[in-house]
XYZ file of C-alpha atoms in Angstrom:
712
model
C 0.000 0.000 0.000
C 3.067 2.301 0.096
C 2.908 2.561 -3.715
C -0.783 3.429 -3.542
C -0.058 6.192 -1.029
C 2.722 7.665 -3.158
C 0.573 7.678 -6.296
C -2.348 9.262 -4.513
C -0.067 11.979 -3.189
C 1.184 13.022 -6.643
C -0.184 16.408 -7.716
C -2.581 16.255 -10.651
C -0.406 18.646 -12.604
C 2.322 15.985 -12.715
C 0.125 13.703 -14.804
C 0.081 14.839 -18.409
C -2.712 13.559 -20.644
C -5.310 10.851 -20.394
C -2.881 7.966 -20.915
C -0.818 9.008 -17.909
C -3.947 9.455 -15.783
C -5.177 5.980 -16.705
C -1.781 4.436 -15.983
C -1.587 6.089 -12.560
C -5.093 4.933 -11.648
C -4.330 1.408 -12.900
C -1.308 1.273 -10.621
C -3.473 2.139 -7.623
C -5.950 -0.597 -8.539
C -3.158 -3.147 -8.967
C -1.836 -2.127 -5.559
C -5.164 -3.250 -4.086
C -7.000 0.049 -3.690
C -9.780 0.299 -6.332
C -11.510 3.111 -4.430
C -8.347 5.230 -4.611
C -7.952 4.380 -8.299
C -11.489 5.556 -8.934
C -10.927 8.809 -7.054
C -7.663 9.404 -8.877
C -9.152 8.994 -12.342
C -12.287 11.043 -11.636
C -10.122 13.885 -10.341
C -7.959 13.767 -13.475
C -11.034 13.761 -15.716
C -12.417 16.798 -13.917
C -9.230 18.742 -14.776
C -8.871 17.490 -18.361
C -9.365 20.072 -21.093
C -9.699 17.789 -24.147
C -13.328 16.679 -24.019
C -13.083 15.046 -27.438
C -10.414 12.606 -26.247
C -12.515 11.657 -23.221
C -15.649 11.097 -25.319
C -13.653 9.113 -27.865
C -12.413 6.757 -25.130
C -15.587 6.682 -23.087
C -15.889 2.877 -23.019
C -12.321 2.517 -21.797
C -12.956 5.023 -19.010
C -16.343 3.584 -18.108
C -14.911 0.072 -18.007
C -12.267 1.042 -15.471
C -14.456 3.212 -13.266
C -17.289 0.677 -13.302
C -14.948 -2.208 -12.457
C -13.436 -0.310 -9.543
C -16.865 0.718 -8.273
C -17.969 -2.914 -8.419
C -14.866 -4.142 -6.594
C -15.522 -1.620 -3.857
C -19.176 -2.695 -3.575
C -18.330 -6.426 -3.280
C -14.775 -6.669 -1.928
C -14.987 -10.378 -0.967
C -17.710 -12.039 -3.048
C -19.176 -15.151 -1.454
C -22.444 -17.110 -1.598
C -24.329 -14.336 0.224
C -23.614 -11.866 -2.567
C -23.874 -14.235 -5.526
C -26.636 -16.787 -4.899
C -30.394 -16.258 -4.824
C -30.448 -18.538 -1.769
C -30.607 -17.480 1.856
C -27.161 -18.439 3.154
C -27.736 -19.815 6.646
C -24.041 -20.578 7.128
C -20.856 -20.776 5.060
C -17.321 -21.784 6.012
C -14.708 -20.680 3.517
C -12.323 -23.331 4.779
C -13.788 -26.658 3.731
C -16.626 -24.974 1.775
C -19.325 -26.261 4.113
C -22.604 -24.509 3.424
C -26.225 -24.422 4.514
C -28.615 -22.849 2.008
C -32.363 -22.240 1.858
C -34.677 -21.089 -0.919
C -38.158 -19.639 -0.412
C -39.243 -20.935 -3.805
C -42.428 -18.904 -4.163
C -40.666 -15.587 -3.528
C -37.952 -16.103 -6.161
C -38.089 -14.010 -9.315
C -38.557 -15.896 -12.632
C -34.801 -15.705 -13.349
C -33.488 -16.682 -9.906
C -34.182 -20.452 -9.974
C -32.150 -20.736 -13.186
C -29.369 -18.732 -11.537
C -28.857 -21.287 -8.754
C -30.196 -24.474 -10.371
C -29.904 -26.604 -13.479
C -33.419 -27.030 -14.885
C -33.763 -30.460 -16.507
C -37.402 -31.139 -17.355
C -39.211 -31.468 -14.005
C -35.910 -31.608 -12.107
C -34.109 -28.752 -10.397
C -30.496 -29.515 -9.415
C -28.331 -27.070 -7.447
C -25.548 -25.986 -9.789
C -22.670 -27.080 -7.530
C -22.187 -30.796 -6.790
C -21.827 -31.737 -3.129
C -19.196 -34.050 -1.684
C -19.448 -36.192 1.439
C -22.401 -35.996 3.833
C -25.478 -33.896 3.074
C -28.970 -33.024 4.247
C -31.829 -32.039 1.946
C -35.275 -30.887 3.134
C -38.174 -29.990 0.852
C -41.511 -28.483 1.881
C -44.488 -27.905 -0.349
C -48.175 -28.359 -1.071
C -49.844 -31.232 -2.896
C -51.330 -30.381 -6.269
C -54.796 -31.444 -7.388
C -54.677 -33.993 -8.918
C -51.597 -35.191 -7.001
C -48.357 -35.617 -8.926
C -45.094 -37.399 -8.241
C -42.473 -35.548 -6.204
C -38.946 -36.661 -5.319
C -35.842 -35.483 -3.473
C -32.662 -35.938 -5.501
C -28.978 -36.293 -4.643
C -25.780 -37.714 -6.103
C -26.891 -36.923 -9.679
C -24.669 -36.387 -12.686
C -24.879 -33.043 -14.497
C -27.191 -34.404 -17.172
C -29.707 -35.597 -14.573
C -29.582 -39.169 -15.883
C -28.057 -41.067 -12.933
C -28.459 -40.499 -9.189
C -30.575 -41.213 -6.106
C -34.288 -40.420 -6.193
C -36.392 -40.472 -3.009
C -40.071 -40.497 -3.972
C -42.365 -40.570 -0.881
C -45.360 -41.755 -2.896
C -48.987 -41.271 -1.821
C -52.348 -42.998 -1.495
C -55.441 -40.913 -2.153
C -58.498 -42.404 -0.447
C -60.635 -39.389 0.481
C -61.520 -38.796 -3.173
C -62.531 -41.621 -5.487
C -61.151 -43.356 -7.396
C -58.335 -44.387 -5.084
C -54.905 -43.436 -6.455
C -51.704 -45.102 -5.240
C -48.107 -44.175 -6.033
C -45.664 -46.472 -4.173
C -42.852 -45.032 -2.095
C -39.658 -45.707 -4.013
C -36.127 -44.979 -2.800
C -33.679 -45.888 -5.538
C -30.671 -45.059 -7.625
C -31.715 -44.548 -11.233
C -29.450 -44.815 -14.244
C -26.317 -46.917 -14.113
C -25.619 -48.564 -11.757
C -29.224 -49.106 -10.691
C -30.097 -49.763 -7.048
C -33.373 -50.091 -5.120
C -33.014 -49.096 -1.476
C -36.683 -49.494 -0.519
C -40.207 -49.682 -1.906
C -43.506 -49.573 -0.017
C -47.234 -49.427 -0.677
C -48.232 -49.184 3.000
C -48.137 -46.222 5.377
C -48.396 -43.753 2.483
C -49.572 -40.164 2.954
C -52.915 -38.723 1.863
C -51.941 -36.233 -0.900
C -53.679 -33.117 0.384
C -52.457 -30.017 2.184
C -48.781 -29.481 2.948
C -45.891 -31.940 2.958
C -42.291 -31.969 4.250
C -39.613 -34.593 3.510
C -35.925 -34.906 4.369
C -33.054 -37.005 3.029
C -29.795 -37.293 4.965
C -26.565 -38.963 3.905
C -24.035 -39.981 6.576
C -20.973 -42.086 5.710
C -22.658 -43.944 2.859
C -25.985 -44.476 4.640
C -29.233 -42.713 3.651
C -32.116 -41.896 5.989
C -35.534 -40.616 4.928
C -37.913 -38.573 7.078
C -41.511 -37.423 6.875
C -41.360 -34.143 8.784
C -39.420 -35.102 11.924
C -40.465 -38.766 11.778
C -37.736 -41.082 10.536
C -39.014 -43.738 8.123
C -35.802 -45.747 7.956
C -32.127 -45.924 7.036
C -30.482 -47.763 4.150
C -26.822 -48.335 3.330
C -25.982 -48.026 -0.344
C -23.814 -50.516 -2.184
C -22.253 -47.587 -4.046
C -20.891 -45.179 -1.398
C -18.221 -43.989 -3.853
C -20.945 -42.555 -6.134
C -22.862 -40.406 -3.644
C -21.092 -37.159 -4.591
C -23.026 -35.112 -7.113
C -25.866 -32.697 -7.729
C -28.812 -32.436 -5.322
C -32.249 -30.945 -5.733
C -35.913 -31.649 -6.271
C -38.372 -33.015 -8.820
C -42.067 -32.248 -9.235
C -44.592 -29.447 -8.628
C -45.761 -27.681 -5.484
C -42.379 -26.826 -3.922
C -42.459 -23.929 -1.426
C -39.125 -24.202 0.385
C -35.890 -26.114 -0.112
C -32.990 -26.416 2.345
C -29.639 -27.947 1.506
C -26.507 -28.432 3.586
C -23.253 -30.117 2.653
C -19.768 -29.528 1.311
C -19.321 -27.786 -2.041
C -17.084 -29.290 -4.689
C -14.158 -26.789 -4.820
C -13.602 -26.726 -8.590
C -17.315 -26.511 -9.408
C -17.917 -23.795 -6.820
C -14.991 -21.799 -8.187
C -16.362 -22.001 -11.732
C -19.891 -21.074 -10.645
C -18.616 -18.267 -8.427
C -16.696 -16.776 -11.352
C -19.734 -17.042 -13.648
C -22.100 -15.561 -11.054
C -19.615 -12.827 -10.227
C -19.445 -11.850 -13.888
C -23.244 -11.878 -14.116
C -23.476 -9.803 -10.948
C -20.883 -7.400 -12.367
C -22.877 -6.973 -15.570
C -26.060 -6.319 -13.603
C -24.214 -3.768 -11.481
C -22.873 -1.982 -14.560
C -26.181 -2.090 -16.458
C -28.612 -1.321 -13.635
C -26.851 0.101 -10.573
C -23.690 1.951 -11.524
C -24.142 5.668 -12.251
C -21.296 6.508 -14.599
C -22.325 10.143 -14.912
C -21.662 10.651 -11.195
C -17.978 9.816 -11.765
C -17.673 12.148 -14.751
C -17.074 15.914 -14.945
C -20.067 18.250 -14.770
C -19.904 18.975 -18.504
C -20.582 15.297 -19.256
C -23.799 15.414 -17.240
C -24.776 18.582 -19.081
C -24.226 16.835 -22.426
C -26.313 13.889 -21.263
C -29.104 16.185 -20.123
C -29.033 18.021 -23.440
C -29.151 14.736 -25.382
C -32.035 13.441 -23.274
C -33.912 16.668 -24.030
C -33.649 15.864 -27.759
C -35.711 12.673 -28.142
C -36.012 11.063 -31.583
C -38.530 12.612 -34.006
C -39.449 15.348 -31.519
C -41.734 18.243 -32.477
C -40.122 21.371 -33.918
C -40.127 24.634 -32.024
C -43.250 26.735 -32.254
C -45.919 24.024 -32.494
C -48.973 24.445 -30.226
C -48.654 22.939 -26.761
C -51.447 20.430 -27.449
C -49.656 19.168 -30.553
C -46.286 18.989 -28.782
C -47.794 16.971 -25.914
C -49.383 14.438 -28.293
C -46.605 14.387 -30.912
C -45.651 10.756 -30.205
C -49.039 9.704 -31.635
C -47.679 10.483 -35.099
C -45.164 7.649 -34.700
C -47.915 5.065 -34.138
C -48.438 3.094 -37.380
C -52.046 2.396 -36.360
C -53.026 6.080 -36.042
C -56.193 6.336 -38.124
C -56.203 10.108 -38.648
C -54.558 11.822 -41.590
C -51.902 14.393 -40.567
C -54.173 17.305 -41.541
C -57.039 15.998 -39.408
C -54.715 15.266 -36.492
C -53.209 18.762 -36.710
C -56.646 20.369 -36.708
C -57.553 18.459 -33.535
C -54.367 19.653 -31.805
C -54.334 23.378 -32.394
C -53.152 23.490 -36.006
C -49.676 23.330 -37.540
C -47.722 25.662 -39.791
C -47.176 24.278 -43.334
C -43.582 23.168 -42.682
C -44.512 21.433 -39.409
C -47.505 19.790 -41.115
C -45.268 18.454 -43.889
C -42.878 17.101 -41.233
C -45.813 15.421 -39.456
C -46.854 13.860 -42.768
C -43.313 12.607 -43.336
C -43.404 10.928 -39.924
C -46.674 9.189 -40.822
C -45.213 7.989 -44.132
C -42.103 6.728 -42.339
C -44.251 4.689 -39.937
C -45.546 2.674 -42.911
C -42.295 2.491 -44.878
C -43.752 4.720 -47.616
C -40.381 6.200 -48.435
C -41.182 8.070 -51.653
C -43.938 10.030 -49.896
C -41.732 10.458 -46.818
C -38.876 11.954 -48.854
C -41.214 14.335 -50.715
C -42.858 15.624 -47.537
C -39.515 15.948 -45.731
C -38.206 18.060 -48.605
C -41.335 20.250 -48.430
C -40.794 20.722 -44.686
C -37.142 21.632 -45.190
C -37.881 24.060 -48.005
C -40.799 25.474 -46.013
C -38.714 26.623 -43.062
C -37.388 23.592 -41.111
C -34.097 23.910 -42.925
C -31.800 22.799 -40.099
C -33.617 20.374 -37.798
C -31.964 17.101 -36.742
C -34.999 14.758 -36.790
C -36.014 16.038 -40.222
C -32.514 15.351 -41.544
C -32.724 11.850 -40.078
C -35.993 10.849 -41.733
C -35.223 12.537 -45.074
C -31.850 10.833 -45.495
C -33.253 7.506 -44.273
C -36.023 7.759 -46.871
C -33.519 8.554 -49.632
C -31.415 5.578 -48.534
C -34.354 3.197 -48.958
C -35.134 4.790 -52.323
C -31.745 3.644 -53.605
C -29.655 6.759 -52.907
C -27.655 4.876 -50.315
C -24.228 6.500 -50.528
C -25.489 10.106 -50.940
C -27.687 9.632 -47.857
C -24.769 8.269 -45.837
C -22.507 11.104 -46.993
C -25.132 13.693 -46.009
C -25.574 12.213 -42.536
C -21.817 12.158 -42.024
C -21.666 15.889 -42.818
C -24.518 16.489 -40.352
C -22.966 14.377 -37.567
C -21.006 17.175 -35.797
C -24.082 19.418 -35.563
C -26.679 16.718 -34.855
C -24.853 13.779 -33.201
C -27.959 12.337 -31.518
C -30.108 12.334 -34.668
C -27.695 12.062 -37.590
C -25.322 9.874 -35.557
C -27.925 7.233 -34.761
C -29.387 7.247 -38.282
C -25.908 6.976 -39.801
C -25.087 4.001 -37.575
C -28.294 2.184 -38.569
C -27.738 2.772 -42.289
C -24.051 1.862 -42.170
C -25.146 -1.263 -40.313
C -27.362 -2.154 -43.260
C -24.637 -1.535 -45.838
C -21.859 -3.206 -43.863
C -22.978 -4.972 -40.684
C -23.035 -4.698 -36.891
C -19.303 -4.105 -36.457
C -19.359 -1.057 -38.697
C -22.526 0.059 -36.929
C -20.662 -0.038 -33.609
C -17.799 2.025 -35.043
C -20.232 4.740 -36.145
C -21.928 4.748 -32.742
C -18.481 5.369 -31.242
C -18.076 8.324 -33.618
C -21.480 9.670 -32.582
C -20.504 9.528 -28.903
C -17.183 11.244 -29.632
C -19.194 14.029 -31.296
C -21.352 14.422 -28.165
C -24.227 12.065 -28.989
C -25.182 10.717 -25.574
C -28.888 10.040 -26.111
C -30.297 6.891 -24.485
C -30.851 5.136 -27.822
C -27.200 5.651 -28.791
C -25.841 4.694 -25.370
C -28.091 1.636 -24.965
C -27.543 0.361 -28.512
C -23.803 0.831 -28.247
C -23.558 -0.993 -24.923
C -25.721 -3.968 -25.895
C -24.197 -4.295 -29.368
C -20.693 -4.368 -27.931
C -21.743 -7.061 -25.438
C -23.443 -9.117 -28.164
C -20.436 -9.002 -30.488
C -18.160 -10.007 -27.604
C -20.000 -13.343 -27.609
C -17.780 -14.419 -30.510
C -14.715 -14.333 -28.253
C -16.188 -16.295 -25.340
C -14.647 -19.596 -24.351
C -16.434 -22.660 -25.697
C -18.127 -20.885 -28.607
C -17.942 -22.799 -31.898
C -17.777 -20.906 -35.175
C -18.891 -21.163 -38.762
C -17.231 -18.393 -40.760
C -18.001 -17.696 -44.398
C -18.227 -14.759 -46.772
C -21.953 -14.213 -46.102
C -22.430 -15.601 -42.571
C -20.728 -15.778 -39.184
C -22.483 -18.253 -36.874
C -21.285 -18.226 -33.249
C -22.770 -21.201 -31.451
C -23.068 -23.190 -28.242
C -23.536 -26.386 -30.244
C -20.718 -28.781 -31.091
C -18.576 -28.024 -34.177
C -20.280 -30.609 -36.408
C -23.749 -29.196 -35.751
C -22.494 -25.620 -36.140
C -20.813 -26.317 -39.474
C -23.795 -28.178 -40.923
C -26.256 -25.514 -39.745
C -23.925 -22.822 -41.128
C -23.786 -24.480 -44.546
C -27.579 -24.806 -44.553
C -27.878 -21.107 -43.657
C -25.646 -20.121 -46.582
C -27.947 -22.138 -48.857
C -30.915 -20.233 -47.418
C -29.266 -16.875 -48.176
C -28.642 -17.965 -51.773
C -32.256 -19.122 -52.000
C -33.465 -15.693 -50.826
C -31.200 -13.911 -53.306
C -32.461 -16.017 -56.189
C -36.114 -15.102 -55.633
C -35.733 -11.540 -54.350
C -32.879 -10.222 -56.465
C -33.179 -6.610 -55.294
C -31.931 -7.466 -51.807
C -28.401 -6.113 -51.413
C -25.726 -8.271 -49.840
C -24.114 -6.559 -46.807
C -20.362 -6.107 -47.006
C -19.831 -7.894 -43.692
C -21.111 -11.432 -43.105
C -24.451 -11.638 -41.312
C -23.956 -12.357 -37.590
C -26.041 -15.001 -35.796
C -25.653 -16.157 -32.183
C -26.979 -19.683 -31.553
C -28.068 -21.026 -28.155
C -28.898 -24.600 -27.181
C -31.841 -23.627 -24.962
C -34.162 -20.778 -24.063
C -32.568 -20.677 -20.607
C -29.154 -20.082 -22.145
C -30.499 -17.319 -24.402
C -32.181 -15.599 -21.443
C -28.971 -15.757 -19.395
C -27.021 -14.193 -22.253
C -29.602 -11.432 -22.744
C -29.542 -10.643 -19.038
C -25.758 -10.457 -19.055
C -25.636 -8.290 -22.185
C -28.382 -5.896 -21.083
C -30.730 -7.060 -23.873
C -34.473 -7.487 -23.328
C -34.910 -11.064 -22.083
C -37.767 -11.633 -24.556
C -35.540 -10.701 -27.506
C -35.229 -13.594 -29.956
C -34.787 -14.036 -33.690
C -33.606 -11.036 -35.681
C -32.957 -7.853 -33.665
C -33.108 -4.917 -36.127
C -31.643 -2.436 -33.650
C -28.463 -4.537 -33.366
C -28.305 -5.970 -36.922
C -27.816 -9.524 -35.652
C -29.909 -12.534 -34.663
C -30.306 -14.647 -31.522
C -31.542 -18.137 -32.401
C -32.351 -21.119 -30.175
C -31.595 -24.480 -31.819
C -31.535 -27.503 -29.529
C -29.048 -29.924 -31.140
C -30.931 -32.837 -29.570
C -34.170 -31.857 -31.332
C -33.079 -29.956 -34.458
C -31.969 -31.326 -37.806
C -29.029 -29.033 -38.684
C -29.953 -29.273 -42.371
C -33.432 -27.882 -41.585
C -32.975 -25.258 -38.827
C -36.281 -23.463 -39.395
C -35.816 -20.687 -36.787
C -32.378 -19.893 -38.244
C -33.743 -19.712 -41.807
C -36.591 -17.414 -40.728
C -34.268 -15.090 -38.785
C -31.910 -14.863 -41.771
C -34.804 -13.807 -44.021
C -35.598 -10.871 -41.720
C -31.917 -10.037 -41.276
C -30.951 -10.242 -44.944
C -34.028 -8.339 -46.141
C -33.344 -5.556 -43.618
C -30.207 -4.595 -45.534
C -32.500 -3.189 -48.238
C -35.990 -2.770 -46.728
C -36.838 -1.639 -43.207
C -38.374 -4.859 -41.850
C -40.003 -2.941 -39.007
C -42.100 -0.990 -41.520
C -43.203 -3.346 -44.276
C -46.481 -5.318 -44.316
C -46.241 -8.133 -41.827
C -48.138 -10.669 -43.908
C -45.393 -10.509 -46.555
C -42.593 -10.605 -43.990
C -43.953 -13.498 -41.933
C -45.398 -15.307 -44.926
C -42.027 -15.836 -46.574
C -40.441 -16.549 -43.178
C -42.905 -19.438 -42.956
C -41.911 -20.641 -46.421
C -38.239 -20.694 -45.424
C -39.044 -22.280 -42.069
C -40.255 -25.402 -43.876
C -37.214 -25.778 -46.144
C -34.434 -28.349 -45.921
C -30.872 -27.900 -47.138
C -29.947 -30.300 -49.933
C -26.332 -29.934 -50.995
C -25.784 -26.339 -52.093
C -29.506 -25.572 -52.382
C -32.802 -25.731 -50.494
C -35.679 -28.111 -51.006
C -39.049 -26.434 -50.557
C -41.285 -28.407 -48.200
C -44.496 -27.723 -46.344
C -44.153 -25.927 -43.014
C -45.841 -28.635 -40.966
C -46.129 -26.703 -37.658
C -47.872 -23.756 -39.358
C -50.220 -25.988 -41.344
C -51.058 -27.932 -38.182
C -51.740 -24.639 -36.416
C -54.153 -23.597 -39.155
C -55.881 -26.983 -38.908
C -56.795 -26.156 -35.302
C -59.272 -23.588 -36.632
C -62.284 -25.686 -37.599
C -63.938 -22.626 -39.144
C -61.169 -22.406 -41.750
C -59.645 -18.927 -41.761
C -59.532 -16.315 -39.032
C -59.014 -13.561 -41.639
C -59.986 -12.944 -45.243
C -57.034 -12.024 -47.505
C -58.102 -8.361 -47.419
C -58.269 -8.349 -43.618
C -54.926 -10.111 -43.274
C -53.011 -7.853 -45.654
C -54.408 -4.635 -44.123
C -54.285 -5.786 -40.488
C -53.205 -2.971 -38.104
C -50.044 -3.597 -36.094
C -51.886 -3.833 -32.769
C -54.359 -6.354 -34.184
C -51.518 -8.409 -35.630
C -49.845 -8.573 -32.220
C -53.157 -9.606 -30.674
C -53.839 -12.367 -33.220
C -50.285 -13.327 -34.238
C -50.973 -17.038 -33.625
C -53.441 -17.146 -36.534
C -51.972 -14.300 -38.592
C -48.596 -16.041 -38.968
C -49.942 -19.361 -40.247
C -52.484 -17.704 -42.562
C -49.816 -15.351 -43.951
C -47.713 -18.408 -44.736
C -50.597 -20.086 -46.567
C -51.442 -16.940 -48.543
C -47.886 -16.170 -49.577
C -46.974 -19.761 -50.405
C -50.102 -20.116 -52.525
C -49.425 -16.897 -54.458
C -45.728 -17.678 -54.767
C -45.769 -21.311 -55.868
C -49.316 -22.607 -56.464
C -51.415 -19.773 -57.928
C -51.802 -19.230 -61.681
C -48.693 -17.783 -63.331
C -50.240 -14.341 -63.765
C -50.931 -14.118 -60.012
C -47.384 -15.238 -59.218
C -46.167 -12.357 -61.397
C -48.427 -9.971 -59.483
C -46.793 -11.063 -56.205
C -43.476 -10.021 -57.710
C -45.046 -6.671 -58.652
C -46.188 -6.261 -55.032
C -42.620 -6.844 -53.819
C -41.308 -4.368 -56.405
C -43.681 -1.725 -55.023
C -42.229 -2.300 -51.549
C -38.656 -2.083 -52.842
C -39.588 1.144 -54.658
C -40.808 2.683 -51.389
C -44.337 3.231 -52.685
C -47.379 3.557 -50.432
C -49.130 0.500 -49.062
C -52.193 1.438 -51.099
C -50.069 1.352 -54.265
C -48.541 -1.988 -53.258
C -52.036 -3.367 -52.596
C -53.206 -2.217 -56.011
C -50.220 -3.871 -57.713
C -51.385 -7.294 -56.491
C -54.750 -7.538 -54.806
C -56.311 -4.751 -56.842
C -55.951 -7.003 -59.895
C -57.313 -10.215 -58.350
C -60.874 -11.354 -57.723
C -60.662 -11.532 -53.913
C -63.704 -13.795 -53.538
C -62.217 -16.274 -55.999
C -58.869 -16.011 -54.203
C -60.584 -16.844 -50.902
C -62.074 -20.011 -52.412
C -58.806 -21.063 -54.057
C -56.918 -20.442 -50.824
C -59.416 -22.546 -48.861
C -58.877 -25.440 -51.262
C -55.095 -25.076 -51.012
C -55.286 -25.017 -47.205
C -57.377 -28.182 -47.085
C -55.019 -29.982 -49.458
C -52.055 -29.036 -47.253
C -53.877 -30.270 -44.140
C -54.853 -33.541 -45.844
C -51.212 -34.102 -46.807
C -49.980 -33.927 -43.200
């Protein structure tokens, strides 16, 4: 600590530049004083004159200050700080522990934090060695179901001791009997005891205990001991312990933690706790100079697509309504209801409405009218005008214009530039542009949040144990084994070629598409929590220009990874069309087509999407929507009825694409061309459905649906 004292005593004037300040603070941290390191760096930042250098290295600074703040908040992390359990006792020497979980009070994520979830089984994530005691309390379900206390299990939950107390229901007829069975399942198999007498009535509460002492098990009902049994396999009693079945209210576990497993879990939980601290608890702005807080406040006061100065108060208060794609009013009618708008502001409002529907030609025209009418230099207007021009094919001029506007409008032009560069290149280039926006003073929440989560998502590629498929059009970073990853990657490349063949106007990004694969939903949720991503986020994430896909290798044919194919359709199409603003029936319809395909060599074989056809078959009335209703369905109604809308969109698009008369198939292509041209939805409708007898289409579609159902 002598070194720490000397460094802290140095006058700030003796440290020249940010590099020297960082090095001095690092030395304090390495000397074991993270709090002093944090104070040292914050003091140096307060005196620094080059704001641009600080903003340009914001992540580096935030990483250090956040890490030191976390170290100070948890100086000696143990079970109390890291587990969801109540730690009744813990001895560091010997790793003897007594834990308890109030199961009903745990949050949805906490059981998965402490336990492996294997079907109906919950196993504490650290195996126990030597003697143990396990007590479970709960309430019988109606009808009663099997419960069991578990110990000595392997990680896969296939072999170990299961103590099922059984039951005999006599108060309600018919009589139900489940024998008591105390056994080792898997290999080697061992029956310790079975009984059909003295069983409990399965109603109300229950409490059971298993104890292991020197190779001998005892089983208790409450405090009443039912017996003791010596196992023939005392060398196999170490392992995972937990519970199986419904109705659990409380679980208590005591024993000795396996040192290596506890160390690995502690490190993983510590990292998760660190990420939660950085994402939810740490206040970076409090460590930064006052000018940084002022920049943040100014950025927060400039929300996306905000109203221009001078609009009536009623219009300003309700301005966000113009961003709702389901708003029924025309801009002129809306303006009249909210105090009126000047011509330039009205044109801007109309451009926002056109943007909400992806009607880019109209959006660009109205944005130009607003700019020429008086809103000449207004960040949100620049953002939507250049975005519209980008989607109308003027990609490089739009990017060049936004780059010129970046210094003056970092929050608006910076974010738009990052999104468009992400479409042209990919997520890595998008992250670089977000860094440039921050260096220019763009500290709005959407820039900060996107930048943080995108950086965390891309870091997945460097994590230990991740397998990789790397090609010119796709990077797949996976939890699966290398064989599965490579076969799924090759199938995905075939899917991209398939998309390009049928929709030739889609532009290939300059970087490979990035997909992160997870073996289970639990694994995806853990990653999202760690990265600061919404835990419900799955499939293609437009705001990050990458996809999160769950493919269970035990249940998925890697040559037919439907969820991966569907995500790639959204992701690849988004390089050219804004997938958040095109008709959902078209988007989800073709996703359904791809979801039923199978990779065959270098190509795809088109097959029926059995899950979607089976879903449609559940509706005995036939269709939930007519074609007109489906194609014009408002966003809110789609979300409400997505279960039926997705399968019926698949049937409609597949029929028009591959089974309708040739002239109707050509009209589907004309519909897609209207979308690529940025025309209005009414014009796109007219290009296809305005030239078809809709009643005849309904009948033909019904026949196609029935034929698909009959073929299942």
